[in-house]
Every structure is written in structure tokens, then in C-alpha cells.
Amino acid sequence: MSTVAMWWDPSRIETTVTRQFVCSHLLPDEIKRLDFPLGFGDGLTDGTYWEWIDQKAKRIFLILSDLGVPDQIFGLIDDSWDDDDLPIPLDQIERLALTPTRDDKFDKRFYSRQFHYLLKFIEKGDHVVYDDPEVVPLNVDKRPGLNLNNAVDRVELPNRPGEIFSRRRIPVGPGPGFLTGEEFIYEINRAKNVENIHLASFFASYTHQGFAYVLFTLPSDFSLKSLLVTMPSSLKPLSKQDRRLLLMNWIHCLVDSLCYLHSRGLSHGNIKPSTILFNSDNHIFYVDISRLSVEAIANTSDKSTFDKESYDYAAPEQWYRPSASHSNLHRKSTLIASSASASTSSDNSSFSISRGGSESVNPASMLHSPTPALNPQAVDIFSLGCVILELLSFLLKRQTRNFASHRAAKHKSAGRGGAVLDSSFHKNIGQVESWMTGLAKEASKKDDQVFRGVAPMLQVVARMLSVVPHERPTAQEVEQCTYRILTENCLIAEPHCVHQYGNWDFGFSNLNISRGGEGFNISTKRYSGTARPGSRLTPYRPLSSDSIQERDMASGGSSQAMQNARMNKVRNWQAHIYAGNNDSSPRTNSM
């Protein structure tokens, strides 16, 4: 922090206002008066002025000392004023008779200063309502170079030394784009129930001078979006080996945190590089899932702006209607079934996209199908698969702009100008497959053991990117595969973030991951039958050392969390016109 104020908590007041401290602010004759009996009570009390200060008026003495009139303490004691009378209303301060004549300016100074010694400290889980003249005890980081704005900044609480929080100013009121007071309280109560070390989590909130503020853990220094463009300073000092291990561990941390949300019946709903952050210690985390997030605040100011990044990383069902014949199917176990379902096609040069059956489905025909309810957890899986693919590309030093150009290559046409090329994942699955094939070939040429996990991880990603929502694996299944890849292929003995959430178990008795193959097919062999195959624990997997302290934090979802899941909506976006759409496809989509 650039500057740290002195905050007067009861302990500091008690230890500061000693007899020595009081004497240091008084003249010799005034010091002698400290031991005189009180000037009121007609001899019925044997208390002294010092005893009154020590027991009842330490705050008042501090205020008088700050204003340069410590000698006035005797007159206030004679009139029986003590700390319990604070705060004194502005229109009553004249009664203190601190100046020979009326001095409104001095009275205002006393009125303002008294609140520095009447602090209400913010504790975890609190919602504190401050009156306008009160002082909020926190330090704002105003160092030059920080990416600050009017809505978000970094703060430190004096009662939580060493912890930095992200403070967000929330627009609350009756205007458009504002939360009502009831909505704000609802959102903070909802946010209190979600806490994870890889998710920006609610700490506390308060209102002051007409604004509402929320404090979240894990202030960020960087995002994956910036990482994919420029190497951040926090990664530059790392050796190549440490950087590779970090990236693979990041993947597991992200998957594990998504397990946490899904196990509570929740979803993230907005996974993309700019909503995955990390700090200078290379601790990675998602932005929070509430309407109090930084992006939600920004979106209230300009809802008309098209969010291309959100579109690019969105699941296909968010932009066109899946076939009615598949809309009601339950998600099947795609990674933990048979060895055949985890193997690549025998023809490594052949790629096809499964639509969940023999029926040929394209976006034009899907447009006219009934709109089913979106499965927000399946949407999360698709978007996270896109992000993991970006991280694997970064691991192999492939630039994100080249990947975007590769995805949009099929839409390029001769001529000048025109619409922005569609580089989304969901509209360019074939290009994504060919990119994955290139990554696998590149990884096979590397000697480092970490790269032995790239090809199996790409197989997992391929299934996460299935066009049909119910054919994507669950977060639990993705975590199981990722853990096994890191431990068996990459030989990482203790991956970060090994948890057990709720009643989920983490076994691998039915898991088989092919280590070879250069072709990747974004499809899955569906498990036949209506019952979903289960997985039972075989070997015990120990919790990682960085996860033991968080074990009790994830004890399962409440009924309220399950209700939230039913209400959870996937964000919809208004698309711009994209090149490459056929005439029968929609130019815009506003689901």
C-alpha cells in the first residue's frame, strides 16, 4: 500500500492514552490538577480527573489533543461528558464550550474528528451500514501504474493485515442498469455461500455516502487474456520447466474449481480468458459468479456493445437451437466408460463431428427447432474446454491470434472490407480439430515429460467441445482424467488442488486414456442405455498440501444452492454480422 493510515481500534486507544501520554499534552499546573477530586458531586465522590479520563474519556481526550485544546478536558469532565456521549450531533457541540466565542468551523472539525475514534471495523461476512460522516477503516492502494477505475480498486483492512481485497462499487438505486436495494442484499447473501481458493469470493460489504461496496478476495494482476498476448512479469523469472508445470497445474486447478461449483448445483456461466485471472504469485482463479462481478458492473453502463470474446468461447447451443430430438437427453458418462470411448479413431486423417446420432444437423435446421432449456453446467464444460485448448497452445508457444486466424480461415473470401470474420470455437469445429492435430504433432517432438500429457489432454478437450451438450463429460469426469494425465503422463507427483466435494468420489477404475494418436475427433461414443455408468473408488487419492486447508470449505450444497441452480441462466449475447454464415443462418441472435 502506498500510504497506511493509523486506525484507532479500542486496543490502540487503550494502550495509547496512558497517564504519560496525557501529561505530555498538558502544562505543569494542569498535570497537578489530574489528581484533584472531581469538581462536581458535592464531595460525594472521591474520583479524580485522571481516573475519569482513564475510565471514561480516552476518546474525548484524543479528539481534544488533535484539535489543539487538550486542557479543555477538565471543563468537559466538570460537565460530566464522557465517551458514551459520542458521537455528539453537530448542533450540540456548541454546548461543550470549547472556544471563548461561537466557532462553527471549530465545531465542524470536532464533529468530523470524533468519528476517527468510533470506527466500525469490517469483518468477514459482514454487511456494515455507515452513516455519511462515519469513517470507513480501510486503506486504498493508490500506487501509480495500477489498473484502477472508478468502480474497482485494491484495498487493505487494518484488522486483516497482509490481506489485499478487491473493492467494487456497485450501482444501487432506481435507475436503469442499477440494482435495487433488495437485489443488492439478495446478491451478497447469495455470494456468501460460494467460497473457493480459485474463485474470487465474497468477503464483506458496506454502504457509505450513497454507494454500496463489496469486498472480494483475490485481487488480480493479470488475466489469461493478457497472458495469451504478452508474457507477464510474474512468469518471466520461472524456468521453462517450472513454467510448463505451472500451466498444467493451472488446468487442474480450473477444472477442480468448476467441480466445486457444479457439486453445489451452481454454474459459472461466463468462462473465457478475461474472466480467468491470476496474481503476481501466479495464483489462478475465476471471477466470481454473481451480479457483483467486475464485468457485470461494466455491462450495466453499455449493454449495446457486442462482446466478441463471450461469443467466441460460448457453447454452440447458446447461439443456435439444438435439435429437438436431443434436447431432453441426460448427459452421459463420456470419459469413464470403456476404453473405446477414450480412444481416437483408427483413421487419424478422418475427422467428423458427432451430432449425437445419425441425423445430420446444421445450424440452419437447428434454428427452426423448439428451444430447450440450456444446461448451464454443460455450457461451462464447453467454454472451459476452449480455455484449456488456449493454455495448451500457449504451452507449445502457439500464439492466440494465429489460433483465431486459423479458426476463421474457412470464412475468408476475396475482396475488401466486409463483416468481421467469425473465429468462434463453436462455428469452426473442423478448424479446431486440425489445430489440435498440429499441437499433438508438436508435443510428440518434445523431450520434456510434461509434453507427454498434451495428447491425452487434447482427447479430454475434444470431448468437452462436443456439439451436443449431453455428450460432454461432467466436471467430475474431466477432473478425474486431468488428474490421471498429470500424475501418469506428466509424472507430476502432487498436482495442485485435489479435493473431494460433497458426495463425489474420485476413482479411476473405469478410466482409460490413450497415450498415442495424432488425430482428434470432437465426438464421443455414447453409453447405451438410460442408466448412467457410475464410478467407484479403487485407490485412495490423498489431498494435495495446498488443498487440505480448504477441505472443510466445500461440504456440499444447501437446498438454496440447488434452487439457485434451477434459476441459473446462461448469459445471452447479441451477435454482430459475421462472414461465413450461409443465407439460411441467422445474422444476429438474441435468444
Coordinates of C-alpha atoms in Angstrom, one line a residue:
M1 CA 0.0 0.0 0.0
S2 CA 1.2 3.5 -0.9
T3 CA 0.1 5.1 2.4
V4 CA -1.2 3.4 5.5
A5 CA -3.3 5.4 7.9
M6 CA -3.3 4.9 11.7
W7 CA -6.6 3.4 12.6
W8 CA -7.9 3.8 16.2
D9 CA -9.4 0.5 17.4
P10 CA -10.3 0.0 21.1
S11 CA -7.0 -1.7 21.8
R12 CA -4.9 1.1 20.3
I13 CA -6.9 3.7 22.2
E14 CA -6.5 1.8 25.5
T15 CA -2.7 1.3 25.1
T16 CA -2.1 4.9 23.8
V17 CA -3.9 7.1 26.3
T18 CA -1.7 6.4 29.3
R19 CA -1.0 8.9 32.1
Q20 CA 2.3 9.7 30.5
F21 CA 0.6 10.4 27.2
V22 CA -2.0 12.7 28.9
C23 CA 0.8 14.5 30.8
S24 CA 2.7 15.1 27.6
H25 CA -0.1 17.2 26.3
L26 CA -0.7 19.3 29.5
L27 CA 1.1 22.2 31.2
P28 CA 2.7 21.6 34.7
D29 CA -0.3 23.2 36.6
E30 CA -2.7 21.1 34.5
I31 CA -0.8 17.9 35.3
K32 CA -1.2 18.6 39.0
R33 CA -4.9 19.0 38.6
L34 CA -5.2 15.5 37.3
D35 CA -5.0 14.2 40.8
F36 CA -7.6 16.7 42.2
P37 CA -11.0 15.4 43.2
L38 CA -13.7 16.0 40.6
G39 CA -15.3 19.4 40.7
F40 CA -18.8 18.1 40.8
G41 CA -20.7 15.8 43.1
D42 CA -20.5 18.0 46.3
G43 CA -17.9 15.7 47.8
L44 CA -19.9 12.6 47.3
T45 CA -17.3 11.1 45.0
D46 CA -13.6 10.6 45.6
G47 CA -12.7 10.1 42.0
T48 CA -10.0 12.2 40.3
Y49 CA -9.8 13.8 36.9
W50 CA -7.2 11.3 35.8
E51 CA -9.4 8.4 36.8
W52 CA -12.3 9.9 34.8
I53 CA -10.1 10.2 31.7
D54 CA -8.6 6.7 32.2
Q55 CA -12.0 5.0 32.7
K56 CA -14.5 7.1 30.7
A57 CA -12.9 9.8 28.4
K58 CA -9.9 8.5 26.5
R59 CA -11.6 9.1 23.1
I60 CA -12.6 12.6 24.1
F61 CA -9.1 13.4 25.2
L62 CA -7.7 12.2 21.9
I63 CA -10.1 14.4 20.0
L64 CA -9.2 17.5 22.1
S65 CA -5.5 16.8 21.6
D66 CA -6.0 16.5 17.8
L67 CA -7.7 19.9 17.8
G68 CA -5.1 21.5 20.0
V69 CA -7.2 22.1 23.1
P70 CA -6.3 19.2 25.5
D71 CA -6.7 21.5 28.5
Q72 CA -10.5 21.6 27.8
I73 CA -10.8 18.1 29.2
F74 CA -11.3 19.5 32.7
G75 CA -14.3 21.6 31.7
L76 CA -15.9 18.7 29.9
I77 CA -15.4 16.4 32.9
D78 CA -16.9 19.0 35.2
D79 CA -20.0 18.9 32.9
S80 CA -20.0 15.0 33.1
W81 CA -19.2 14.4 29.4
D82 CA -17.7 11.0 28.6
D83 CA -17.1 8.7 25.6
D84 CA -20.6 7.2 25.9
D85 CA -21.9 10.6 24.7
L86 CA -20.1 10.2 21.3
P87 CA -20.9 10.8 18.6
I88 CA -22.2 14.3 19.6
P89 CA -24.5 15.8 17.0
L90 CA -23.2 18.8 15.2
D91 CA -25.9 21.1 16.6
Q92 CA -25.0 20.0 20.1
I93 CA -21.2 20.6 20.1
E94 CA -21.7 24.3 21.0
R95 CA -22.7 23.0 24.4
L96 CA -19.2 21.8 25.0
A97 CA -18.0 25.4 25.2
L98 CA -14.6 24.6 23.7
T99 CA -14.0 28.1 22.4
P100 CA -14.4 31.6 24.0
T101 CA -16.9 32.5 21.3
R102 CA -19.1 30.6 18.9
D103 CA -16.9 29.0 16.2
D104 CA -18.8 26.9 13.7
K105 CA -15.6 25.9 11.8
F106 CA -14.2 24.5 15.0
D107 CA -17.4 22.7 15.9
K108 CA -17.4 21.0 12.4
R109 CA -13.8 19.9 13.0
F110 CA -14.7 18.3 16.3
Y111 CA -17.8 16.7 14.7
S112 CA -15.7 15.2 11.9
R113 CA -12.8 14.1 14.1
Q114 CA -14.8 12.2 16.6
F115 CA -15.6 9.5 14.0
H116 CA -11.9 8.6 13.7
Y117 CA -12.2 7.1 17.2
L118 CA -15.6 5.4 16.7
L119 CA -14.7 3.1 13.9
K120 CA -16.8 0.1 12.9
F121 CA -14.3 -2.5 11.5
I122 CA -15.3 -4.8 8.7
E123 CA -15.2 -8.5 9.5
K124 CA -15.7 -11.5 7.2
G125 CA -19.3 -11.9 6.2
D126 CA -20.4 -8.5 7.5
H127 CA -22.7 -6.0 5.8
V128 CA -22.0 -2.7 7.5
V129 CA -24.2 0.4 7.1
Y130 CA -22.1 3.5 7.6
D131 CA -23.7 7.0 8.2
D132 CA -22.3 9.7 5.9
P133 CA -19.9 11.3 8.4
E134 CA -18.5 8.0 9.6
V135 CA -15.0 6.9 8.6
V136 CA -14.6 3.5 6.8
P137 CA -11.5 1.9 8.1
L138 CA -9.6 0.7 5.0
N139 CA -6.5 1.7 3.1
V140 CA -6.9 2.2 -0.7
D141 CA -3.9 1.3 -2.8
K142 CA -3.2 4.3 -5.0
R143 CA 0.2 3.4 -6.3
P144 CA 0.9 4.7 -9.8
G145 CA 0.7 2.1 -12.5
L146 CA -2.2 0.1 -11.1
N147 CA -5.1 -0.5 -13.4
L148 CA -7.7 1.3 -11.3
N149 CA -11.1 2.8 -12.3
N150 CA -14.0 4.4 -10.5
A151 CA -15.7 1.1 -9.8
V152 CA -12.9 -1.2 -8.8
D153 CA -9.7 -0.8 -6.7
R154 CA -7.5 -2.6 -4.3
V155 CA -7.8 -2.1 -0.5
E156 CA -6.4 -3.5 2.7
L157 CA -8.3 -3.7 6.0
P158 CA -6.4 -2.7 9.2
N159 CA -7.9 -5.6 11.1
R160 CA -6.7 -8.1 8.4
P161 CA -3.0 -7.1 7.9
G162 CA -1.3 -8.6 4.9
E163 CA -4.5 -9.4 3.0
I164 CA -5.5 -7.5 -0.1
F165 CA -9.0 -7.3 -1.3
S166 CA -10.7 -6.1 -4.5
R167 CA -13.3 -3.4 -3.7
R168 CA -16.1 -2.9 -6.1
R169 CA -18.5 0.0 -6.1
I170 CA -22.0 -1.3 -7.0
P171 CA -24.6 1.0 -8.6
V172 CA -27.6 0.7 -6.4
G173 CA -30.8 2.7 -6.9
P174 CA -33.9 3.0 -9.1
G175 CA -32.1 3.9 -12.4
P176 CA -31.6 1.7 -15.4
G177 CA -28.7 -0.7 -15.0
F178 CA -28.8 -0.3 -11.2
L179 CA -29.5 -3.0 -8.6
T180 CA -32.4 -2.2 -6.3
G181 CA -31.6 -2.3 -2.6
E182 CA -33.4 -5.7 -2.3
E183 CA -31.5 -7.1 -5.3
F184 CA -28.2 -6.0 -3.7
I185 CA -28.9 -7.7 -0.4
Y186 CA -30.0 -10.8 -2.3
E187 CA -26.8 -10.9 -4.3
I188 CA -24.5 -10.5 -1.3
N189 CA -26.4 -13.2 0.6
R190 CA -26.1 -15.5 -2.5
A191 CA -22.4 -14.7 -2.8
K192 CA -21.7 -15.6 0.8
N193 CA -22.4 -19.2 0.1
V194 CA -19.7 -19.6 -2.6
E195 CA -16.1 -19.7 -1.4
N196 CA -13.1 -21.4 -3.1
I197 CA -9.4 -20.6 -3.3
H198 CA -9.6 -20.5 -7.1
L199 CA -12.7 -18.3 -7.2
A200 CA -12.9 -14.6 -6.3
S201 CA -15.1 -14.9 -3.2
F202 CA -17.2 -12.6 -1.2
F203 CA -15.6 -11.2 1.9
A204 CA -17.8 -8.4 3.2
S205 CA -19.9 -5.4 2.0
Y206 CA -20.9 -2.0 3.2
T207 CA -22.8 1.1 2.2
H208 CA -21.4 4.7 2.7
Q209 CA -22.4 8.1 1.3
G210 CA -24.9 6.8 -1.1
F211 CA -22.8 4.0 -2.6
A212 CA -22.7 0.2 -2.0
Y213 CA -19.3 -1.5 -1.9
V214 CA -18.4 -5.2 -1.9
L215 CA -15.0 -6.6 -0.9
F216 CA -13.9 -9.8 -2.7
T217 CA -10.8 -11.9 -2.1
L218 CA -8.0 -12.4 -4.7
P219 CA -7.4 -9.1 -6.4
S220 CA -5.9 -9.8 -9.8
D221 CA -2.8 -8.5 -11.5
F222 CA -3.2 -10.3 -14.8
S223 CA -5.8 -12.3 -16.8
L224 CA -5.4 -15.2 -19.2
K225 CA -6.4 -12.9 -22.0
S226 CA -3.4 -10.7 -21.3
L227 CA -1.2 -13.8 -20.8
L228 CA -2.0 -15.1 -24.3
V229 CA -0.8 -11.8 -25.8
T230 CA 2.2 -10.8 -23.6
M231 CA 4.3 -12.8 -21.1
P232 CA 3.5 -11.3 -17.7
S233 CA 6.3 -10.3 -15.3
S234 CA 5.3 -13.0 -12.8
L235 CA 6.1 -15.8 -15.3
K236 CA 9.3 -14.4 -16.8
P237 CA 11.6 -15.4 -13.9
L238 CA 10.4 -19.0 -14.0
S239 CA 12.5 -21.6 -15.7
K240 CA 11.0 -23.4 -18.7
Q241 CA 10.3 -26.5 -16.7
D242 CA 8.6 -24.6 -13.8
R243 CA 6.5 -22.6 -16.3
R244 CA 5.3 -25.8 -18.0
L245 CA 4.4 -27.4 -14.7
L246 CA 2.6 -24.3 -13.7
L247 CA 0.4 -24.3 -16.8
M248 CA -0.5 -28.0 -16.4
N249 CA -1.3 -27.4 -12.7
W250 CA -3.4 -24.4 -13.7
I251 CA -5.6 -26.6 -15.9
H252 CA -6.2 -28.9 -12.9
C253 CA -7.0 -26.0 -10.6
L254 CA -9.5 -24.6 -13.0
V255 CA -11.2 -28.0 -13.5
D256 CA -11.2 -28.7 -9.8
S257 CA -12.8 -25.3 -9.0
L258 CA -15.5 -26.0 -11.6
C259 CA -16.2 -29.3 -9.8
Y260 CA -16.7 -27.3 -6.6
L261 CA -19.3 -25.1 -8.3
H262 CA -21.1 -27.9 -10.1
S263 CA -21.2 -30.0 -6.9
R264 CA -23.2 -27.3 -5.3
G265 CA -25.7 -27.2 -8.1
L266 CA -24.2 -23.9 -9.5
S267 CA -22.5 -22.9 -12.7
H268 CA -20.1 -20.2 -13.7
G269 CA -21.9 -19.1 -16.9
N270 CA -19.1 -16.8 -18.2
I271 CA -15.9 -18.7 -18.7
K272 CA -13.4 -17.1 -21.1
P273 CA -9.8 -15.8 -20.9
S274 CA -10.7 -12.4 -19.5
T275 CA -12.7 -13.9 -16.6
I276 CA -9.8 -16.2 -15.5
L277 CA -7.4 -14.2 -13.5
F278 CA -4.1 -14.6 -11.7
N279 CA -2.0 -12.5 -9.4
S280 CA 1.7 -11.8 -9.1
D281 CA 2.1 -15.0 -7.1
N282 CA 0.8 -16.9 -10.1
H283 CA -2.4 -18.0 -8.2
I284 CA -5.1 -18.6 -10.8
F285 CA -8.8 -18.1 -10.2
Y286 CA -12.2 -17.4 -11.8
V287 CA -14.0 -14.2 -11.4
D288 CA -17.0 -14.5 -9.1
I289 CA -20.3 -15.7 -10.5
S290 CA -22.6 -13.1 -9.0
R291 CA -24.1 -10.0 -10.5
L292 CA -21.5 -8.1 -8.4
S293 CA -18.6 -9.1 -10.7
V294 CA -16.4 -6.5 -12.4
E295 CA -17.8 -7.5 -15.8
A296 CA -21.4 -7.3 -14.6
I297 CA -20.7 -3.8 -13.3
A298 CA -19.1 -2.8 -16.6
N299 CA -22.0 -4.2 -18.6
T300 CA -24.5 -2.1 -16.8
S301 CA -23.0 1.0 -18.4
D302 CA -23.2 -0.2 -22.0
K303 CA -25.4 -3.2 -22.8
S304 CA -25.4 -2.5 -26.5
T305 CA -21.8 -3.3 -27.1
F306 CA -21.3 -6.7 -28.6
D307 CA -18.9 -9.0 -26.6
K308 CA -17.0 -10.8 -29.2
E309 CA -14.9 -12.7 -26.7
S310 CA -18.0 -14.1 -25.0
Y311 CA -19.4 -15.1 -28.4
D312 CA -16.1 -16.8 -29.4
Y313 CA -15.9 -19.0 -26.2
A314 CA -19.7 -19.7 -26.0
A315 CA -21.2 -23.1 -26.4
P316 CA -23.0 -23.8 -29.7
E317 CA -26.4 -24.1 -28.0
Q318 CA -26.1 -20.5 -26.8
W319 CA -26.2 -19.3 -30.4
Y320 CA -28.5 -21.7 -32.2
R321 CA -31.1 -24.2 -31.1
P322 CA -30.1 -27.8 -30.7
S323 CA -32.1 -30.5 -32.4
A324 CA -35.3 -31.2 -30.6
S325 CA -34.6 -34.9 -30.7
H326 CA -31.6 -34.4 -28.4
S327 CA -32.8 -31.6 -26.2
N328 CA -34.2 -33.8 -23.5
L329 CA -31.5 -36.4 -23.2
H330 CA -29.4 -36.6 -20.0
R331 CA -25.7 -36.1 -20.1
K332 CA -23.9 -39.4 -20.5
S333 CA -20.6 -40.6 -19.0
T334 CA -18.2 -40.0 -21.9
L335 CA -14.8 -40.3 -20.3
I336 CA -15.3 -43.0 -17.8
A337 CA -16.9 -45.8 -19.8
S338 CA -15.0 -48.2 -22.0
S339 CA -11.6 -48.0 -23.5
A340 CA -13.2 -47.5 -26.9
S341 CA -14.8 -44.3 -25.8
A342 CA -11.4 -42.8 -24.7
S343 CA -9.5 -43.8 -27.8
T344 CA -9.1 -41.9 -31.0
S345 CA -10.3 -43.0 -34.4
S346 CA -8.2 -45.6 -36.1
D347 CA -8.1 -43.4 -39.1
N348 CA -6.1 -40.4 -37.9
S349 CA -6.8 -38.4 -41.0
S350 CA -10.5 -38.6 -40.8
F351 CA -12.5 -36.2 -38.7
S352 CA -16.2 -35.8 -38.2
I353 CA -18.3 -34.0 -35.7
S354 CA -20.9 -36.1 -33.9
R355 CA -24.3 -34.6 -33.6
G356 CA -25.4 -37.2 -31.2
G357 CA -26.7 -39.7 -33.8
S358 CA -27.0 -40.4 -37.5
E359 CA -29.2 -37.4 -38.1
S360 CA -27.3 -34.6 -39.9
V361 CA -27.8 -31.4 -38.1
N362 CA -26.7 -27.9 -39.2
P363 CA -27.2 -24.5 -37.7
A364 CA -29.8 -23.6 -40.3
S365 CA -32.1 -26.6 -39.4
M366 CA -31.5 -26.1 -35.7
L367 CA -32.8 -22.6 -36.0
H368 CA -36.3 -23.9 -36.5
S369 CA -36.3 -26.5 -33.7
P370 CA -38.0 -25.9 -30.4
T371 CA -35.7 -24.1 -27.9
P372 CA -34.9 -26.4 -25.0
A373 CA -33.7 -25.2 -21.6
L374 CA -30.0 -24.7 -21.6
N375 CA -27.9 -26.8 -19.3
P376 CA -25.6 -24.2 -17.8
Q377 CA -23.1 -26.8 -16.5
A378 CA -22.7 -28.3 -19.9
V379 CA -22.1 -24.7 -21.2
D380 CA -19.3 -24.3 -18.6
I381 CA -17.7 -27.6 -19.8
F382 CA -17.6 -26.4 -23.4
S383 CA -16.2 -22.9 -22.5
L384 CA -13.5 -24.4 -20.2
G385 CA -12.5 -26.8 -23.0
C386 CA -11.8 -23.8 -25.2
V387 CA -9.7 -22.2 -22.4
I388 CA -7.7 -25.3 -21.8
L389 CA -7.0 -25.6 -25.5
E390 CA -5.7 -22.0 -25.4
L391 CA -3.4 -22.9 -22.5
L392 CA -2.1 -26.0 -24.3
S393 CA -1.4 -23.8 -27.3
F394 CA 0.5 -21.3 -25.1
L395 CA 2.4 -24.2 -23.6
L396 CA 3.6 -25.1 -27.1
K397 CA 4.3 -21.4 -27.9
R398 CA 1.4 -21.1 -30.4
Q399 CA 0.0 -17.6 -30.4
T400 CA -3.6 -17.0 -29.7
R401 CA -4.0 -14.6 -32.7
N402 CA -2.7 -17.3 -35.0
F403 CA -5.2 -19.7 -33.5
A404 CA -8.1 -17.2 -34.0
S405 CA -7.0 -16.7 -37.6
H406 CA -6.8 -20.5 -38.2
R407 CA -10.4 -20.9 -36.8
A408 CA -11.7 -18.1 -39.1
A409 CA -9.7 -19.3 -42.2
K410 CA -12.7 -21.0 -43.8
H411 CA -14.7 -17.8 -43.8
K412 CA -12.1 -15.7 -45.7
S413 CA -13.1 -14.5 -49.1
A414 CA -11.7 -12.2 -51.8
G415 CA -12.4 -8.6 -51.7
R416 CA -12.0 -5.7 -49.3
G417 CA -13.9 -4.8 -46.2
G418 CA -16.9 -6.8 -45.1
A419 CA -18.0 -8.2 -41.8
V420 CA -15.7 -9.4 -39.0
L421 CA -14.6 -12.9 -39.6
D422 CA -16.2 -15.5 -37.2
S423 CA -13.4 -17.0 -35.2
S424 CA -15.6 -18.7 -32.6
F425 CA -14.9 -22.2 -31.4
H426 CA -18.5 -23.4 -31.9
K427 CA -18.8 -22.4 -35.6
N428 CA -15.3 -23.7 -36.6
I429 CA -15.1 -27.1 -35.0
G430 CA -13.3 -28.6 -38.0
Q431 CA -10.6 -25.9 -37.8
V432 CA -10.3 -26.5 -34.1
E433 CA -9.7 -30.2 -34.8
S434 CA -6.9 -29.5 -37.2
W435 CA -5.3 -27.1 -34.8
M436 CA -5.4 -29.9 -32.1
T437 CA -3.7 -32.3 -34.5
G438 CA -0.9 -29.8 -35.0
L439 CA -0.5 -29.4 -31.3
A440 CA -0.3 -33.2 -30.8
K441 CA 2.4 -33.5 -33.5
E442 CA 4.4 -30.6 -32.0
A443 CA 4.2 -32.1 -28.5
S444 CA 5.4 -35.5 -29.7
K445 CA 8.7 -33.9 -30.8
K446 CA 9.4 -32.6 -27.3
D447 CA 11.6 -34.4 -24.8
D448 CA 10.2 -32.9 -21.6
Q449 CA 8.0 -35.4 -19.8
V450 CA 5.3 -32.7 -19.3
F451 CA 4.5 -32.8 -23.0
R452 CA 3.6 -36.4 -22.7
G453 CA 0.3 -35.2 -21.2
V454 CA -0.6 -32.9 -24.1
A455 CA -2.1 -35.5 -26.4
P456 CA -4.2 -37.2 -23.7
M457 CA -5.4 -33.8 -22.5
L458 CA -6.4 -32.9 -26.1
Q459 CA -8.5 -36.0 -26.1
V460 CA -10.3 -34.8 -23.0
V461 CA -10.7 -31.3 -24.6
A462 CA -12.2 -32.9 -27.7
R463 CA -15.0 -34.4 -25.7
M464 CA -15.5 -31.2 -23.8
L465 CA -16.1 -29.5 -27.1
S466 CA -18.8 -31.9 -28.2
V467 CA -21.5 -30.0 -30.2
V468 CA -24.3 -31.9 -28.4
P469 CA -24.5 -30.8 -24.7
H470 CA -25.5 -34.1 -23.2
E471 CA -22.4 -35.8 -24.8
R472 CA -20.0 -33.6 -22.9
P473 CA -18.3 -35.0 -19.8
T474 CA -19.2 -33.7 -16.4
A475 CA -16.7 -31.6 -14.4
Q476 CA -16.1 -34.6 -12.2
E477 CA -15.1 -36.7 -15.1
V478 CA -12.9 -34.1 -16.6
E479 CA -11.1 -33.7 -13.2
Q480 CA -10.6 -37.4 -13.0
C481 CA -9.0 -37.6 -16.4
T482 CA -6.9 -34.5 -15.8
Y483 CA -5.6 -35.8 -12.5
R484 CA -4.5 -39.1 -14.1
I485 CA -2.9 -37.3 -17.0
L486 CA -0.9 -35.1 -14.7
T487 CA 0.2 -37.9 -12.5
E488 CA 0.8 -40.7 -15.0
N489 CA 1.7 -38.9 -18.2
C490 CA 3.3 -35.7 -17.0
L491 CA 4.7 -37.5 -13.8
I492 CA 3.6 -34.6 -11.6
A493 CA 3.6 -36.3 -8.2
E494 CA 1.3 -33.9 -6.4
P495 CA -0.9 -31.8 -8.6
H496 CA -2.4 -28.7 -7.1
C497 CA -6.0 -28.7 -5.8
V498 CA -7.0 -32.3 -5.1
H499 CA -10.4 -32.1 -3.4
Q500 CA -13.5 -34.2 -2.7
Y501 CA -16.6 -32.1 -3.0
G502 CA -19.9 -33.2 -1.4
N503 CA -20.5 -36.9 -2.1
W504 CA -18.4 -37.1 -5.2
D505 CA -15.7 -39.8 -5.2
F506 CA -12.7 -39.6 -7.4
G507 CA -11.9 -43.1 -8.7
F508 CA -10.3 -44.3 -11.9
S509 CA -11.3 -47.9 -12.1
N510 CA -13.1 -47.4 -15.4
L511 CA -10.8 -44.7 -16.9
N512 CA -8.7 -45.4 -19.9
I513 CA -6.8 -42.7 -21.7
S514 CA -4.9 -43.5 -25.0
R515 CA -1.4 -42.1 -25.0
G516 CA -0.9 -42.1 -28.7
G517 CA -2.6 -40.9 -31.8
E518 CA -2.4 -37.6 -33.7
G519 CA -5.9 -37.3 -34.9
F520 CA -8.6 -35.8 -32.7
N521 CA -12.3 -36.2 -33.2
I522 CA -14.7 -33.9 -31.4
S523 CA -17.2 -36.6 -30.7
T524 CA -17.9 -39.2 -28.1
K525 CA -19.2 -42.7 -28.2
R526 CA -22.4 -42.6 -26.2
Y527 CA -23.1 -45.1 -23.5
S528 CA -26.0 -47.2 -24.5
G529 CA -29.0 -47.4 -22.1
T530 CA -30.7 -45.0 -19.9
A531 CA -28.7 -45.5 -16.7
R532 CA -25.5 -43.5 -16.3
P533 CA -22.5 -45.7 -15.5
G534 CA -21.1 -45.0 -12.1
S535 CA -17.5 -44.9 -10.9
R536 CA -16.4 -46.2 -7.6
L537 CA -13.2 -45.5 -5.7
T538 CA -10.4 -48.0 -6.0
P539 CA -7.1 -46.4 -4.9
Y540 CA -7.3 -43.6 -2.3
R541 CA -6.1 -40.3 -3.7
P542 CA -4.6 -38.1 -1.0
L543 CA -5.4 -34.4 -0.9
S544 CA -2.6 -32.1 -2.1
S545 CA -1.0 -30.0 0.6
D546 CA -2.4 -26.7 -0.8
S547 CA -5.9 -28.2 -0.6
I548 CA -6.1 -29.6 2.9
Q549 CA -6.8 -26.2 4.4
E550 CA -9.8 -25.8 2.1
R551 CA -11.3 -29.2 2.6
D552 CA -13.9 -28.1 5.1
M553 CA -14.9 -25.2 2.9
A554 CA -16.6 -27.5 0.4
S555 CA -19.0 -29.6 2.4
G556 CA -21.7 -29.8 -0.2
G557 CA -24.5 -27.5 -1.4
S558 CA -27.6 -26.4 0.5
S559 CA -31.2 -26.5 -0.7
Q560 CA -30.8 -22.9 -1.5
A561 CA -27.9 -23.6 -3.8
M562 CA -29.9 -26.2 -5.6
Q563 CA -32.7 -23.6 -6.1
N564 CA -30.1 -21.2 -7.4
A565 CA -29.1 -23.8 -9.9
R566 CA -32.6 -24.1 -11.3
M567 CA -32.8 -20.4 -11.6
N568 CA -29.3 -20.1 -13.1
K569 CA -29.4 -18.6 -16.6
V570 CA -26.7 -18.6 -19.2
R571 CA -25.8 -15.2 -20.5
N572 CA -27.1 -14.4 -23.9
W573 CA -25.4 -12.1 -26.3
Q574 CA -26.5 -10.1 -29.4
A575 CA -24.2 -11.1 -32.3
H576 CA -22.8 -8.9 -35.0
I577 CA -22.9 -9.9 -38.6
Y578 CA -20.2 -12.5 -39.3
A579 CA -18.7 -13.5 -42.6
G580 CA -19.1 -17.1 -43.4
N581 CA -22.7 -17.6 -42.4
N582 CA -24.9 -19.1 -45.2
D583 CA -28.0 -17.3 -46.2
S584 CA -30.2 -19.6 -44.1
S585 CA -28.3 -18.9 -40.9
P586 CA -29.2 -16.0 -38.7
R587 CA -27.2 -12.9 -39.0
T588 CA -28.0 -11.9 -35.4
N589 CA -29.0 -14.0 -32.5
S590 CA -30.8 -12.6 -29.4
M591 CA -32.0 -15.7 -27.6

